[in-house]
Amino acid sequence: MPGGLFIGSAIAALLAAPLATHNPAALITPPPDKIVIEVATVNGSGCPAGTAAVAVAPDNTAFTVTYSDYLAQVGVGSKPTDFRKNCQLNLIVHVPQGFTYAIASADYRGFASLESGAVGTQKASYYFQGSSATTPSSHAFRGPYKDNWQASDRVPVGALVWAPCGEKRNFNINTELRVGVGSSDPARTTSFMTMDSTDGDINTIYHLSWKECPRKA
């Protein structure tokens, strides 16, 4: 995907406050000004060029990432490398001056068809450029399973990681899907997992928290 996908809407936070201890009382309602997100780079076997898109909520409380070709599979018809797919999004987020944001929670969605004995795993982590990555979250699904799936990650208020105020730091999102044969028979069956719901609706939503940056003396 070219590095020029601009979403001039309101998203919820990605770039402007201290990576410091958070005071719950400092949380505020989202700023009214529009947010712009630019996709700088997209890399990974789960998101070939042109298959990932970002959109922001009009109330600045969330942004979504939608994939159209994110599928991991094993068994009949699969290549040896198909068991694992990943994607790294590098986002440039422009937020109103004087505000910062943090990722408060994330909802991941898709569809899985796992034969009895097979296992599917979804992992995710994110970080601001120049900062340590968050500890990856991991969700497992065991066959037999054939249905939409959803996994949610929640960050405690005291553990929120805020974008540095007044600094331009790209925001990176790393995701992974992995399918294991387990005790299933890969010579006779196929198991797969997608990061995309069957009807093509939104699959990943990142919910944001906001606060004001400290005023300069």
Coordinates of C-alpha atoms in Angstrom, one line a residue:
M1 CA 0.0 0.0 0.0
P2 CA 1.4 3.4 -0.9
G3 CA 2.5 5.6 2.0
G4 CA -0.1 8.2 1.2
L5 CA -3.4 6.9 2.6
F6 CA -4.8 9.9 4.5
I7 CA -7.9 9.6 6.7
G8 CA -9.0 13.1 7.5
S9 CA -11.5 12.2 10.1
A10 CA -11.3 11.9 13.8
I11 CA -9.4 8.9 15.2
A12 CA -8.5 8.5 18.6
A13 CA -5.0 9.1 19.5
L14 CA -1.7 8.2 18.4
L15 CA 0.9 10.8 19.0
A16 CA 1.4 13.4 21.5
A17 CA 2.0 12.9 25.3
P18 CA 4.4 11.8 27.8
L19 CA 5.1 8.1 28.3
A20 CA 4.6 8.6 32.0
T21 CA 2.4 7.6 34.9
H22 CA -1.2 8.3 34.1
N23 CA -3.6 10.1 36.4
P24 CA -7.2 8.8 35.8
A25 CA -8.5 12.3 36.6
A26 CA -6.6 13.6 33.6
L27 CA -8.7 11.6 31.1
I28 CA -10.8 13.9 29.0
T29 CA -13.4 13.6 26.2
P30 CA -11.9 13.4 22.7
P31 CA -10.8 16.7 21.1
P32 CA -13.3 18.0 18.5
D33 CA -10.7 18.7 15.8
K34 CA -10.2 16.3 13.0
I35 CA -7.5 13.6 13.1
V36 CA -5.5 12.6 10.1
I37 CA -3.8 9.2 9.8
E38 CA -1.3 8.5 7.1
V39 CA -0.1 4.9 6.4
A40 CA 3.6 5.2 6.0
T41 CA 4.4 1.6 5.3
V42 CA 2.6 -1.8 5.2
N43 CA 4.7 -5.0 5.4
G44 CA 3.9 -8.6 5.9
S45 CA 2.6 -11.8 4.2
G46 CA -0.9 -11.1 5.7
C47 CA -1.3 -7.7 4.1
P48 CA 0.0 -7.5 0.5
A49 CA 0.0 -4.1 -1.2
G50 CA -3.5 -2.7 -1.4
T51 CA -5.2 -5.1 1.0
A52 CA -5.2 -3.1 4.3
A53 CA -7.0 0.1 5.0
V54 CA -7.4 2.5 7.9
A55 CA -10.5 4.5 8.8
V56 CA -11.2 6.7 11.8
A57 CA -14.4 7.2 13.9
P58 CA -16.0 10.6 13.5
D59 CA -16.0 11.1 17.3
N60 CA -12.2 10.5 17.8
T61 CA -12.7 7.5 20.0
A62 CA -11.4 4.8 17.7
F63 CA -9.9 3.8 14.4
T64 CA -10.2 0.6 12.5
V65 CA -8.0 -1.5 10.3
T66 CA -9.6 -3.7 7.6
Y67 CA -7.8 -6.5 5.8
S68 CA -8.9 -8.2 2.7
D69 CA -6.2 -10.9 2.2
Y70 CA -5.1 -12.0 5.7
L71 CA -5.4 -15.8 5.8
A72 CA -3.2 -18.5 7.4
Q73 CA -3.9 -22.2 6.7
V74 CA -2.5 -25.7 6.8
G75 CA -3.5 -29.0 5.1
V76 CA -4.7 -29.7 1.6
G77 CA -4.0 -26.9 -0.9
S78 CA -1.6 -25.1 1.5
K79 CA 2.0 -24.1 0.9
P80 CA 4.6 -24.8 3.6
T81 CA 4.7 -21.1 4.5
D82 CA 0.9 -20.6 4.7
F83 CA 0.7 -21.7 8.4
R84 CA 1.8 -18.2 9.6
K85 CA 0.8 -14.8 8.3
N86 CA 1.8 -11.4 9.8
C87 CA 1.4 -7.7 9.1
Q88 CA 3.1 -4.6 10.4
L89 CA 1.5 -1.2 9.9
N90 CA 3.5 1.9 10.4
L91 CA 1.2 4.9 10.9
I92 CA 1.7 8.6 11.0
V93 CA -1.0 10.1 13.2
H94 CA -1.7 13.8 13.3
V95 CA -3.6 14.9 16.4
P96 CA -4.8 18.3 17.6
Q97 CA -2.1 20.4 19.2
G98 CA -2.0 20.1 23.0
F99 CA -3.5 16.6 23.2
T100 CA -2.1 13.1 23.4
Y101 CA -3.6 9.6 23.3
A102 CA -3.1 6.0 24.3
I103 CA -4.5 2.7 23.0
A104 CA -7.0 1.7 25.7
S105 CA -8.3 -1.5 24.1
A106 CA -8.3 -3.4 20.8
D107 CA -10.9 -5.7 19.2
Y108 CA -9.8 -8.3 16.6
R109 CA -12.2 -10.2 14.5
G110 CA -12.2 -12.8 11.7
F111 CA -13.4 -16.2 10.7
A112 CA -11.9 -19.6 11.5
S113 CA -12.4 -23.1 10.1
L114 CA -10.4 -25.5 12.3
E115 CA -10.6 -29.3 11.9
S116 CA -10.7 -31.4 15.1
G117 CA -7.3 -31.3 16.7
A118 CA -6.1 -28.2 14.8
V119 CA -5.2 -24.9 16.7
G120 CA -5.4 -21.3 15.5
T121 CA -3.6 -18.4 17.3
Q122 CA -4.0 -14.6 17.0
K123 CA -1.2 -12.4 18.3
A124 CA -0.8 -8.6 18.4
S125 CA 1.4 -5.9 19.8
Y126 CA 2.0 -2.2 19.2
Y127 CA 4.5 0.5 20.0
F128 CA 5.5 4.1 19.3
Q129 CA 8.6 4.6 17.3
G130 CA 11.6 4.7 19.6
S131 CA 9.8 2.9 22.4
S132 CA 9.7 -0.7 23.5
A133 CA 6.9 -2.8 22.0
T134 CA 4.1 -3.9 24.2
T135 CA 4.0 -7.5 25.4
P136 CA 2.2 -9.4 22.7
S137 CA -1.3 -10.6 23.5
S138 CA -2.2 -14.1 22.4
H139 CA -5.5 -15.8 21.8
A140 CA -5.9 -19.5 20.9
F141 CA -8.8 -21.2 19.2
R142 CA -9.1 -25.0 19.1
G143 CA -10.9 -27.2 16.6
P144 CA -13.4 -28.4 15.8
Y145 CA -14.4 -24.7 15.2
K146 CA -16.1 -23.1 12.3
D147 CA -17.5 -19.7 13.0
N148 CA -16.6 -16.0 13.3
W149 CA -14.1 -15.3 16.1
Q150 CA -13.4 -12.3 18.2
A151 CA -10.6 -11.5 20.7
S152 CA -10.3 -8.3 22.8
D153 CA -7.4 -6.8 24.7
R154 CA -7.9 -4.3 27.5
V155 CA -5.2 -2.1 29.0
P156 CA -5.7 -1.1 32.7
V157 CA -5.8 2.7 33.2
G158 CA -2.6 2.8 35.2
A159 CA -0.8 0.9 32.4
L160 CA -1.7 3.1 29.4
V161 CA 1.2 4.1 27.3
W162 CA 0.8 7.7 26.0
A163 CA 2.3 9.1 22.8
P164 CA 5.0 11.7 23.6
C165 CA 3.7 15.2 23.7
G166 CA 5.0 17.5 21.0
E167 CA 6.9 14.8 19.2
K168 CA 6.3 13.1 15.9
R169 CA 6.5 9.4 16.6
N170 CA 5.1 6.9 14.1
F171 CA 2.8 4.2 15.6
N172 CA 3.4 0.6 14.8
I173 CA 0.9 -2.2 14.9
N174 CA 2.1 -5.8 14.6
T175 CA -0.4 -8.7 14.2
E176 CA 0.0 -12.4 13.4
L177 CA -2.2 -15.4 12.6
R178 CA -0.9 -18.9 13.0
V179 CA -2.6 -22.3 12.3
G180 CA -1.2 -25.5 13.6
V181 CA -2.0 -29.0 12.4
G182 CA -2.1 -30.5 15.9
S183 CA -3.6 -33.9 15.8
S184 CA -5.6 -33.2 12.6
D185 CA -4.7 -35.0 9.4
P186 CA -3.2 -32.4 6.9
A187 CA -3.3 -34.9 4.1
R188 CA -7.0 -35.1 4.2
T189 CA -8.2 -31.8 5.7
T190 CA -7.7 -28.0 5.5
S191 CA -7.8 -25.7 8.5
F192 CA -7.6 -21.9 8.2
M193 CA -8.0 -18.6 10.1
T194 CA -8.6 -15.2 8.6
M195 CA -8.3 -11.7 10.0
D196 CA -11.5 -10.7 8.3
S197 CA -15.2 -11.4 9.1
T198 CA -17.2 -13.4 6.6
D199 CA -19.2 -10.4 5.5
G200 CA -16.2 -8.2 5.0
D201 CA -17.0 -5.9 7.9
I202 CA -14.5 -4.2 10.1
N203 CA -12.2 -6.7 11.7
T204 CA -9.9 -4.7 14.0
I205 CA -10.9 -1.7 16.2
Y206 CA -8.4 0.3 18.3
H207 CA -10.1 2.3 21.1
L208 CA -8.4 5.4 22.3
S209 CA -8.1 7.4 25.5
W210 CA -7.2 11.1 25.5
K211 CA -5.7 13.7 27.8
E212 CA -4.2 17.1 27.5
C213 CA -0.5 17.7 27.3
P214 CA 1.2 19.7 30.1
R215 CA 1.2 23.4 29.4
K216 CA 4.6 24.9 28.7
A217 CA 5.8 27.4 31.3

